[in-house]
Amino acid sequence: MTQTTIKNTESGGPETRRQATAARLLNSSTERGLESMALGVGAIAFVVAALVALIVFRFQSTPISGPGSIGEYAAVASGVAALLAVIAGRFVLHERGANKTRLRFLDYVDIAALAFAHGVIGVLGWTLLAVILEQSFLGAEVFALPVLVLGGASAALTAYIAFYSATHMDLQLLAVVLAVFLVLGVVASMMTASDPDWWKDNLSALGMSSNASSWAFNITIIVAGVLVTTLARYATRSESAADAPGRRKVRILLVIVGIFLACVGIFHVDDFFAIHNTVATGMVVAYAVLVAMLPRWIPGMPRAFYAVGWVFLAVTVVLGILFGIGYYTLTAVELVAGILIFSWIVLFIRNTAALELDARKA
């Protein structure tokens, strides 16, 4: 039916042919259409960011990084572009679906968390690149015209990648977004901490003050918790009724991990010591139950993955014992345990995706 319509329009005038071409290119049901839309989003971001840069910098030279620099502007512009591009991409993907349903409250929460994560990745990524370039070109300034080009190009590239990510989001890509977002957020908080000796206390000390560093840490942890609950809901879906009860139990525990992680950022250790430590310990307990019960709840996964879970859990327990006898600091234990738990979650997502793919092929 589509081919007949296109053939009929070819015999029409130039305006009709242009409309048909535009309809094909902007058709979100095809990969070519999505690619065209991603390029269009990038082009709009370039124009808007360049024009705003012209107003902000008044066509003058500027430093590479620091306050009032092109690096700072590129980071902010890219963050805004990424946030808006993800929102646009997710709604385009929703309209593309064959069985369109009304978006629920949790769907809007997922979109907001995903957009915010991409925005933060854009801000921190370009900020880090600007700092590195500043150290490579000491004392250098960016001339007026390159300022406009770089400001627009950074926003355009970020918007393009963010739109593509939003329209091609799957479990494995979402796991990567979570990992990159969490690492960049925590590292940025470490680098901007007002107390250089924060690491002598614990990792949660990054969220104790009221400056930008603590806000970065707490917001990163809260949004990461929301993303974990999103992963939990999608990773435990199954078309097979055989392991559905087990997957529901896994989903509940993963959602608990996500909620507790968000509570770590909500309840600061200096103001809510008991609650903070309770939810932090609860995450480890939920992870331990997952490792112990996963072979029974989802028996089809590789044995190597089950073994990795036990190894990670054993390392976490040993680190806790070493902290108890005063050999390790709490910060070291929290960092290693956090890395292991989130690595296990990423591996779990990849293995469940592979298990689901094999089930569909069978």
mmCIF file of C-alpha atoms in Angstrom:
data_model
loop_
_atom_site.group_PDB
_atom_site.id
_atom_site.type_symbol
_atom_site.label_atom_id
_atom_site.label_comp_id
_atom_site.label_asym_id
_atom_site.label_seq_id
_atom_site.Cartn_x
_atom_site.Cartn_y
_atom_site.Cartn_z
ATOM 1 C CA MET A 1 0.000 0.000 0.000
ATOM 2 C CA THR A 2 2.848 2.368 0.802
ATOM 3 C CA GLN A 3 4.650 1.590 -2.452
ATOM 4 C CA THR A 4 1.503 2.347 -4.502
ATOM 5 C CA THR A 5 1.115 5.703 -2.806
ATOM 6 C CA ILE A 6 4.710 6.628 -3.515
ATOM 7 C CA LYS A 7 4.456 5.664 -7.178
ATOM 8 C CA ASN A 8 1.383 7.810 -7.606
ATOM 9 C CA THR A 9 3.071 10.796 -6.084
ATOM 10 C CA GLU A 10 6.086 10.432 -8.371
ATOM 11 C CA SER A 11 3.904 11.415 -11.298
ATOM 12 C CA GLY A 12 2.818 14.607 -9.547
ATOM 13 C CA GLY A 13 4.534 17.932 -9.364
ATOM 14 C CA PRO A 14 7.784 18.832 -7.561
ATOM 15 C CA GLU A 15 5.898 19.851 -4.412
ATOM 16 C CA THR A 16 4.171 16.473 -4.209
ATOM 17 C CA ARG A 17 7.457 14.609 -4.691
ATOM 18 C CA ARG A 18 9.144 16.696 -1.996
ATOM 19 C CA GLN A 19 6.323 15.917 0.413
ATOM 20 C CA ALA A 20 6.609 12.213 -0.338
ATOM 21 C CA THR A 21 10.366 12.293 0.176
ATOM 22 C CA ALA A 22 9.994 14.156 3.457
ATOM 23 C CA ALA A 23 7.375 11.652 4.615
ATOM 24 C CA ARG A 24 9.734 8.760 3.888
ATOM 25 C CA LEU A 25 12.700 10.387 5.610
ATOM 26 C CA LEU A 26 10.716 11.384 8.704
ATOM 27 C CA ASN A 27 8.949 8.054 9.028
ATOM 28 C CA SER A 28 9.808 6.859 12.544
ATOM 29 C CA SER A 29 8.856 3.276 11.700
ATOM 30 C CA THR A 30 12.075 2.793 9.708
ATOM 31 C CA GLU A 31 15.720 2.975 10.713
ATOM 32 C CA ARG A 32 16.390 5.446 7.902
ATOM 33 C CA GLY A 33 13.637 7.670 9.218
ATOM 34 C CA LEU A 34 15.018 7.554 12.758
ATOM 35 C CA GLU A 35 18.505 8.348 11.462
ATOM 36 C CA SER A 36 17.152 11.329 9.540
ATOM 37 C CA MET A 37 15.341 12.555 12.617
ATOM 38 C CA ALA A 38 18.493 12.174 14.722
ATOM 39 C CA LEU A 39 20.430 14.249 12.188
ATOM 40 C CA GLY A 40 17.666 16.848 12.225
ATOM 41 C CA VAL A 41 17.782 17.053 16.008
ATOM 42 C CA GLY A 42 21.555 17.505 15.840
ATOM 43 C CA ALA A 43 21.232 20.247 13.224
ATOM 44 C CA ILE A 44 18.688 22.146 15.329
ATOM 45 C CA ALA A 45 20.927 21.834 18.379
ATOM 46 C CA PHE A 46 23.882 23.194 16.395
ATOM 47 C CA VAL A 47 22.009 26.270 15.187
ATOM 48 C CA VAL A 48 20.458 27.085 18.559
ATOM 49 C CA ALA A 49 23.669 26.530 20.533
ATOM 50 C CA ALA A 50 25.737 28.590 18.081
ATOM 51 C CA LEU A 51 23.274 31.496 18.171
ATOM 52 C CA VAL A 52 23.142 31.456 21.964
ATOM 53 C CA ALA A 53 26.961 31.325 22.066
ATOM 54 C CA LEU A 54 27.029 34.439 19.881
ATOM 55 C CA ILE A 55 24.895 36.237 22.468
ATOM 56 C CA VAL A 56 26.797 34.872 25.476
ATOM 57 C CA PHE A 57 30.355 35.502 24.252
ATOM 58 C CA ARG A 58 29.609 38.546 22.040
ATOM 59 C CA PHE A 59 31.939 37.202 19.358
ATOM 60 C CA GLN A 60 35.023 37.403 21.573
ATOM 61 C CA SER A 61 37.822 35.010 22.489
ATOM 62 C CA THR A 62 37.378 32.831 25.569
ATOM 63 C CA PRO A 63 39.392 30.353 27.687
ATOM 64 C CA ILE A 64 39.154 26.613 27.078
ATOM 65 C CA SER A 65 37.859 25.690 30.541
ATOM 66 C CA GLY A 66 36.835 27.322 33.776
ATOM 67 C CA PRO A 67 34.145 29.914 34.559
ATOM 68 C CA GLY A 68 32.941 31.762 31.462
ATOM 69 C CA SER A 69 34.847 29.425 29.116
ATOM 70 C CA ILE A 70 33.830 27.606 25.955
ATOM 71 C CA GLY A 71 34.227 24.351 27.874
ATOM 72 C CA GLU A 72 31.681 25.444 30.452
ATOM 73 C CA TYR A 73 29.281 26.639 27.766
ATOM 74 C CA ALA A 74 29.667 23.462 25.694
ATOM 75 C CA ALA A 75 28.984 21.336 28.771
ATOM 76 C CA VAL A 76 25.809 23.218 29.725
ATOM 77 C CA ALA A 77 24.527 23.427 26.148
ATOM 78 C CA SER A 78 25.222 19.734 25.575
ATOM 79 C CA GLY A 79 23.481 18.777 28.808
ATOM 80 C CA VAL A 80 20.337 20.679 27.857
ATOM 81 C CA ALA A 81 20.460 19.314 24.301
ATOM 82 C CA ALA A 82 20.834 15.739 25.539
ATOM 83 C CA LEU A 83 17.958 16.083 27.996
ATOM 84 C CA LEU A 84 15.568 17.462 25.387
ATOM 85 C CA ALA A 85 16.721 14.993 22.727
ATOM 86 C CA VAL A 86 16.047 12.007 24.979
ATOM 87 C CA ILE A 87 12.561 13.260 25.825
ATOM 88 C CA ALA A 88 11.818 13.769 22.132
ATOM 89 C CA GLY A 89 13.280 10.381 21.223
ATOM 90 C CA ARG A 90 11.291 8.462 23.826
ATOM 91 C CA PHE A 91 8.008 10.041 22.718
ATOM 92 C CA VAL A 92 8.854 9.349 19.072
ATOM 93 C CA LEU A 93 9.524 5.729 20.016
ATOM 94 C CA HIS A 94 6.206 5.576 21.860
ATOM 95 C CA GLU A 95 4.333 6.867 18.812
ATOM 96 C CA ARG A 96 6.208 4.355 16.661
ATOM 97 C CA GLY A 97 4.942 1.355 18.672
ATOM 98 C CA ALA A 98 2.359 -0.877 17.053
ATOM 99 C CA ASN A 99 0.372 -1.267 20.272
ATOM 100 C CA LYS A 100 0.339 2.272 21.566
ATOM 101 C CA THR A 101 -0.834 2.535 25.151
ATOM 102 C CA ARG A 102 -1.256 5.534 27.364
ATOM 103 C CA LEU A 103 1.920 6.421 29.254
ATOM 104 C CA ARG A 104 1.649 5.702 32.960
ATOM 105 C CA PHE A 105 3.243 7.545 35.849
ATOM 106 C CA LEU A 106 6.206 5.144 36.031
ATOM 107 C CA ASP A 107 6.794 5.635 32.299
ATOM 108 C CA TYR A 108 7.155 9.377 32.840
ATOM 109 C CA VAL A 109 9.510 8.724 35.771
ATOM 110 C CA ASP A 110 11.619 6.442 33.561
ATOM 111 C CA ILE A 111 11.782 9.064 30.804
ATOM 112 C CA ALA A 112 12.723 11.804 33.268
ATOM 113 C CA ALA A 113 15.470 9.694 34.876
ATOM 114 C CA LEU A 114 16.823 8.622 31.495
ATOM 115 C CA ALA A 115 16.834 12.196 30.176
ATOM 116 C CA PHE A 116 18.517 13.494 33.324
ATOM 117 C CA ALA A 117 21.180 10.775 33.164
ATOM 118 C CA HIS A 118 22.021 11.632 29.547
ATOM 119 C CA GLY A 119 22.099 15.322 30.431
ATOM 120 C CA VAL A 120 24.518 14.762 33.297
ATOM 121 C CA ILE A 121 26.715 12.539 31.118
ATOM 122 C CA GLY A 122 26.821 15.335 28.539
ATOM 123 C CA VAL A 123 27.705 18.007 31.104
ATOM 124 C CA LEU A 124 30.392 15.990 32.883
ATOM 125 C CA GLY A 125 31.830 14.466 29.720
ATOM 126 C CA TRP A 126 32.439 17.796 27.982
ATOM 127 C CA THR A 127 33.654 19.374 31.226
ATOM 128 C CA LEU A 128 36.242 16.634 31.644
ATOM 129 C CA LEU A 129 37.358 16.995 28.021
ATOM 130 C CA ALA A 130 37.713 20.771 28.428
ATOM 131 C CA VAL A 131 39.855 20.351 31.555
ATOM 132 C CA ILE A 132 42.116 17.887 29.742
ATOM 133 C CA LEU A 133 42.491 20.227 26.752
ATOM 134 C CA GLU A 134 43.197 23.154 29.078
ATOM 135 C CA GLN A 135 46.109 21.223 30.568
ATOM 136 C CA SER A 136 47.330 20.365 27.063
ATOM 137 C CA PHE A 137 47.171 23.973 25.778
ATOM 138 C CA LEU A 138 48.267 26.022 28.784
ATOM 139 C CA GLY A 139 47.355 29.695 28.461
ATOM 140 C CA ALA A 140 45.628 29.253 25.093
ATOM 141 C CA GLU A 141 42.358 30.978 24.181
ATOM 142 C CA VAL A 142 39.716 30.030 21.623
ATOM 143 C CA PHE A 143 39.054 32.668 18.956
ATOM 144 C CA ALA A 144 35.586 34.092 18.375
ATOM 145 C CA LEU A 145 34.520 32.068 15.307
ATOM 146 C CA PRO A 146 35.721 28.681 16.645
ATOM 147 C CA VAL A 147 33.801 29.442 19.855
ATOM 148 C CA LEU A 148 30.546 29.469 17.889
ATOM 149 C CA VAL A 149 31.476 26.372 15.915
ATOM 150 C CA LEU A 150 32.625 24.386 18.949
ATOM 151 C CA GLY A 151 29.625 25.412 21.028
ATOM 152 C CA GLY A 152 27.239 24.337 18.295
ATOM 153 C CA ALA A 153 29.145 21.192 17.349
ATOM 154 C CA SER A 154 29.321 19.869 20.920
ATOM 155 C CA ALA A 155 25.569 20.358 21.398
ATOM 156 C CA ALA A 156 24.832 18.842 17.981
ATOM 157 C CA LEU A 157 26.921 15.723 18.577
ATOM 158 C CA THR A 158 25.471 15.217 22.038
ATOM 159 C CA ALA A 159 21.893 15.696 20.856
ATOM 160 C CA TYR A 160 22.420 13.253 17.979
ATOM 161 C CA ILE A 161 23.868 10.563 20.258
ATOM 162 C CA ALA A 162 21.199 11.131 22.922
ATOM 163 C CA PHE A 163 18.347 10.911 20.400
ATOM 164 C CA TYR A 164 19.807 7.753 18.887
ATOM 165 C CA SER A 165 20.256 6.270 22.351
ATOM 166 C CA ALA A 166 16.666 7.093 23.323
ATOM 167 C CA THR A 167 15.186 5.554 20.176
ATOM 168 C CA HIS A 168 17.346 2.411 20.331
ATOM 169 C CA MET A 169 17.298 1.878 24.091
ATOM 170 C CA ASP A 170 17.465 -1.726 25.262
ATOM 171 C CA LEU A 171 18.519 -3.397 28.498
ATOM 172 C CA GLN A 172 22.200 -3.602 27.654
ATOM 173 C CA LEU A 173 22.408 0.030 26.534
ATOM 174 C CA LEU A 174 20.473 1.114 29.617
ATOM 175 C CA ALA A 175 22.970 -0.751 31.793
ATOM 176 C CA VAL A 176 25.833 1.093 30.094
ATOM 177 C CA VAL A 177 24.073 4.440 30.608
ATOM 178 C CA LEU A 178 23.628 3.612 34.307
ATOM 179 C CA ALA A 179 27.284 2.670 34.733
ATOM 180 C CA VAL A 180 28.649 5.734 32.896
ATOM 181 C CA PHE A 181 26.260 8.065 34.706
ATOM 182 C CA LEU A 182 27.115 6.674 38.132
ATOM 183 C CA VAL A 183 30.875 6.738 37.551
ATOM 184 C CA LEU A 184 30.931 10.277 36.132
ATOM 185 C CA GLY A 185 28.655 11.624 38.871
ATOM 186 C CA VAL A 186 30.646 10.143 41.744
ATOM 187 C CA VAL A 187 34.018 11.075 40.223
ATOM 188 C CA ALA A 188 32.844 14.655 39.637
ATOM 189 C CA SER A 189 31.741 14.851 43.270
ATOM 190 C CA MET A 190 35.139 13.548 44.407
ATOM 191 C CA MET A 191 37.021 16.081 42.293
ATOM 192 C CA THR A 192 34.994 19.048 43.558
ATOM 193 C CA ALA A 193 34.695 18.006 47.224
ATOM 194 C CA SER A 194 35.295 20.912 49.612
ATOM 195 C CA ASP A 195 36.917 18.607 52.166
ATOM 196 C CA PRO A 196 40.091 17.030 50.710
ATOM 197 C CA ASP A 197 40.126 14.439 53.509
ATOM 198 C CA TRP A 198 36.587 13.148 52.875
ATOM 199 C CA TRP A 199 37.935 9.694 51.995
ATOM 200 C CA LYS A 200 39.173 9.203 55.566
ATOM 201 C CA ASP A 201 35.549 8.920 56.735
ATOM 202 C CA ASN A 202 33.415 7.111 54.164
ATOM 203 C CA LEU A 203 32.055 7.457 50.650
ATOM 204 C CA SER A 204 28.817 8.966 51.941
ATOM 205 C CA ALA A 205 30.831 11.895 53.339
ATOM 206 C CA LEU A 206 30.680 13.323 49.804
ATOM 207 C CA GLY A 207 26.997 14.057 50.371
ATOM 208 C CA MET A 208 27.259 15.652 53.802
ATOM 209 C CA SER A 209 27.974 19.303 52.960
ATOM 210 C CA SER A 210 25.637 21.778 51.262
ATOM 211 C CA ASN A 211 27.862 22.758 48.326
ATOM 212 C CA ALA A 212 27.680 21.728 44.672
ATOM 213 C CA SER A 213 29.767 18.612 45.302
ATOM 214 C CA SER A 214 27.280 17.169 47.791
ATOM 215 C CA TRP A 215 24.355 18.001 45.526
ATOM 216 C CA ALA A 216 26.112 16.229 42.636
ATOM 217 C CA PHE A 217 26.715 13.133 44.749
ATOM 218 C CA ASN A 218 23.230 12.912 46.246
ATOM 219 C CA ILE A 219 21.387 13.574 42.984
ATOM 220 C CA THR A 220 23.594 11.030 41.199
ATOM 221 C CA ILE A 221 22.768 8.371 43.784
ATOM 222 C CA ILE A 222 19.034 9.149 43.725
ATOM 223 C CA VAL A 223 18.736 9.045 39.919
ATOM 224 C CA ALA A 224 20.893 5.906 39.790
ATOM 225 C CA GLY A 225 18.431 4.277 42.176
ATOM 226 C CA VAL A 226 15.541 5.178 39.866
ATOM 227 C CA LEU A 227 17.439 3.717 36.898
ATOM 228 C CA VAL A 228 18.051 0.485 38.821
ATOM 229 C CA THR A 229 14.311 0.117 39.457
ATOM 230 C CA THR A 230 13.707 0.736 35.742
ATOM 231 C CA LEU A 231 16.222 -1.964 34.856
ATOM 232 C CA ALA A 232 14.627 -4.303 37.374
ATOM 233 C CA ARG A 233 11.181 -3.955 35.821
ATOM 234 C CA TYR A 234 12.352 -4.504 32.255
ATOM 235 C CA ALA A 235 15.056 -7.116 32.876
ATOM 236 C CA THR A 236 12.716 -9.474 34.712
ATOM 237 C CA ARG A 237 9.987 -9.559 32.080
ATOM 238 C CA SER A 238 9.577 -12.969 30.498
ATOM 239 C CA GLU A 239 7.377 -14.557 27.870
ATOM 240 C CA SER A 240 7.807 -17.925 29.561
ATOM 241 C CA ALA A 241 5.427 -18.862 32.369
ATOM 242 C CA ALA A 242 7.879 -21.422 33.788
ATOM 243 C CA ASP A 243 10.174 -18.963 35.555
ATOM 244 C CA ALA A 244 7.689 -16.090 35.922
ATOM 245 C CA PRO A 245 7.291 -16.509 39.729
ATOM 246 C CA GLY A 246 11.070 -16.545 40.183
ATOM 247 C CA ARG A 247 11.522 -13.471 38.006
ATOM 248 C CA ARG A 248 8.943 -11.608 40.075
ATOM 249 C CA LYS A 249 10.970 -12.339 43.212
ATOM 250 C CA VAL A 250 14.160 -11.158 41.510
ATOM 251 C CA ARG A 251 12.354 -8.012 40.382
ATOM 252 C CA ILE A 252 11.217 -7.268 43.927
ATOM 253 C CA LEU A 253 14.750 -7.566 45.305
ATOM 254 C CA LEU A 254 16.263 -5.461 42.513
ATOM 255 C CA VAL A 255 13.606 -2.796 43.054
ATOM 256 C CA ILE A 256 14.515 -2.866 46.760
ATOM 257 C CA VAL A 257 18.168 -2.328 45.812
ATOM 258 C CA GLY A 258 17.158 0.650 43.660
ATOM 259 C CA ILE A 259 14.927 2.166 46.341
ATOM 260 C CA PHE A 260 17.587 1.716 49.023
ATOM 261 C CA LEU A 261 20.199 3.263 46.728
ATOM 262 C CA ALA A 262 17.971 6.301 46.201
ATOM 263 C CA CYS A 263 17.438 6.517 49.972
ATOM 264 C CA VAL A 264 21.220 6.655 50.452
ATOM 265 C CA GLY A 265 21.154 9.955 48.557
ATOM 266 C CA ILE A 266 17.977 11.204 50.217
ATOM 267 C CA PHE A 267 18.971 10.495 53.816
ATOM 268 C CA HIS A 268 22.403 12.064 54.367
ATOM 269 C CA VAL A 269 24.678 10.241 56.756
ATOM 270 C CA ASP A 270 25.234 13.317 58.954
ATOM 271 C CA ASP A 271 21.524 14.063 59.418
ATOM 272 C CA PHE A 272 19.989 10.570 59.238
ATOM 273 C CA PHE A 273 22.763 8.278 60.444
ATOM 274 C CA ALA A 274 20.585 5.304 61.433
ATOM 275 C CA ILE A 275 18.373 5.395 58.313
ATOM 276 C CA HIS A 276 21.353 5.927 56.013
ATOM 277 C CA ASN A 277 23.274 2.954 57.387
ATOM 278 C CA THR A 278 20.152 0.781 57.424
ATOM 279 C CA VAL A 279 19.375 1.271 53.726
ATOM 280 C CA ALA A 280 23.059 0.929 52.783
ATOM 281 C CA THR A 281 23.265 -2.385 54.658
ATOM 282 C CA GLY A 282 19.904 -3.414 53.186
ATOM 283 C CA MET A 283 21.342 -3.169 49.670
ATOM 284 C CA VAL A 284 24.081 -5.662 50.542
ATOM 285 C CA VAL A 285 21.574 -8.001 52.192
ATOM 286 C CA ALA A 286 19.272 -7.869 49.145
ATOM 287 C CA TYR A 287 22.248 -8.583 46.888
ATOM 288 C CA ALA A 288 23.263 -11.566 49.040
ATOM 289 C CA VAL A 289 19.740 -13.026 48.824
ATOM 290 C CA LEU A 290 19.764 -12.543 45.044
ATOM 291 C CA VAL A 291 23.075 -14.378 44.673
ATOM 292 C CA ALA A 292 21.934 -17.239 46.914
ATOM 293 C CA MET A 293 18.468 -17.722 45.393
ATOM 294 C CA LEU A 294 19.057 -16.857 41.728
ATOM 295 C CA PRO A 295 19.884 -20.453 40.629
ATOM 296 C CA ARG A 296 16.507 -21.550 41.997
ATOM 297 C CA TRP A 297 14.484 -18.581 40.742
ATOM 298 C CA ILE A 298 16.019 -18.334 37.234
ATOM 299 C CA PRO A 299 17.710 -21.699 36.620
ATOM 300 C CA GLY A 300 18.566 -21.229 32.954
ATOM 301 C CA MET A 301 21.490 -18.832 33.359
ATOM 302 C CA PRO A 302 25.140 -19.876 32.812
ATOM 303 C CA ARG A 303 26.808 -21.513 35.780
ATOM 304 C CA ALA A 304 29.744 -19.139 35.387
ATOM 305 C CA PHE A 305 27.422 -16.222 36.193
ATOM 306 C CA TYR A 306 26.208 -17.904 39.374
ATOM 307 C CA ALA A 307 29.849 -18.480 40.369
ATOM 308 C CA VAL A 308 30.737 -14.840 39.713
ATOM 309 C CA GLY A 309 27.953 -13.766 42.068
ATOM 310 C CA TRP A 310 29.331 -15.940 44.877
ATOM 311 C CA VAL A 311 32.860 -14.647 44.284
ATOM 312 C CA PHE A 312 31.686 -11.024 44.418
ATOM 313 C CA LEU A 313 29.729 -11.738 47.588
ATOM 314 C CA ALA A 314 32.707 -13.452 49.221
ATOM 315 C CA VAL A 315 34.995 -10.514 48.405
ATOM 316 C CA THR A 316 32.449 -8.107 49.908
ATOM 317 C CA VAL A 317 32.260 -10.160 53.122
ATOM 318 C CA VAL A 318 36.068 -10.365 53.385
ATOM 319 C CA LEU A 319 36.351 -6.590 52.920
ATOM 320 C CA GLY A 320 33.774 -6.086 55.671
ATOM 321 C CA ILE A 321 35.827 -8.288 58.012
ATOM 322 C CA LEU A 322 39.017 -6.389 57.172
ATOM 323 C CA PHE A 323 37.241 -3.116 57.942
ATOM 324 C CA GLY A 324 36.016 -4.566 61.220
ATOM 325 C CA ILE A 325 39.574 -5.312 62.354
ATOM 326 C CA GLY A 326 40.763 -1.875 61.261
ATOM 327 C CA TYR A 327 42.810 -2.956 58.231
ATOM 328 C CA TYR A 328 40.709 -1.160 55.566
ATOM 329 C CA THR A 329 38.905 2.163 55.637
ATOM 330 C CA LEU A 330 35.148 2.213 55.183
ATOM 331 C CA THR A 331 35.593 4.218 51.975
ATOM 332 C CA ALA A 332 37.621 1.425 50.385
ATOM 333 C CA VAL A 333 35.035 -1.159 51.397
ATOM 334 C CA GLU A 334 32.152 0.932 50.036
ATOM 335 C CA LEU A 335 33.915 1.639 46.748
ATOM 336 C CA VAL A 336 34.861 -1.967 46.051
ATOM 337 C CA ALA A 337 31.531 -3.373 47.232
ATOM 338 C CA GLY A 338 29.620 -0.814 45.162
ATOM 339 C CA ILE A 339 31.649 -1.599 42.048
ATOM 340 C CA LEU A 340 31.104 -5.351 42.525
ATOM 341 C CA ILE A 341 27.360 -5.065 43.104
ATOM 342 C CA PHE A 342 26.788 -2.810 40.105
ATOM 343 C CA SER A 343 29.030 -4.970 37.940
ATOM 344 C CA TRP A 344 26.892 -7.945 38.942
ATOM 345 C CA ILE A 345 23.724 -6.048 38.023
ATOM 346 C CA VAL A 346 25.158 -5.223 34.587
ATOM 347 C CA LEU A 347 26.154 -8.875 34.083
ATOM 348 C CA PHE A 348 22.697 -9.982 35.217
ATOM 349 C CA ILE A 349 21.067 -7.744 32.635
ATOM 350 C CA ARG A 350 23.297 -9.046 29.856
ATOM 351 C CA ASN A 351 22.640 -12.659 30.831
ATOM 352 C CA THR A 352 18.869 -12.219 31.099
ATOM 353 C CA ALA A 353 18.856 -10.526 27.685
ATOM 354 C CA ALA A 354 20.828 -13.455 26.219
ATOM 355 C CA LEU A 355 18.485 -15.946 27.908
ATOM 356 C CA GLU A 356 15.441 -14.188 26.472
ATOM 357 C CA LEU A 357 17.000 -14.094 22.996
ATOM 358 C CA ASP A 358 17.744 -17.825 23.081
ATOM 359 C CA ALA A 359 14.181 -18.527 24.216
ATOM 360 C CA ARG A 360 12.776 -16.583 21.262
ATOM 361 C CA LYS A 361 15.001 -18.395 18.782
ATOM 362 C CA ALA A 362 13.919 -21.748 20.203
#
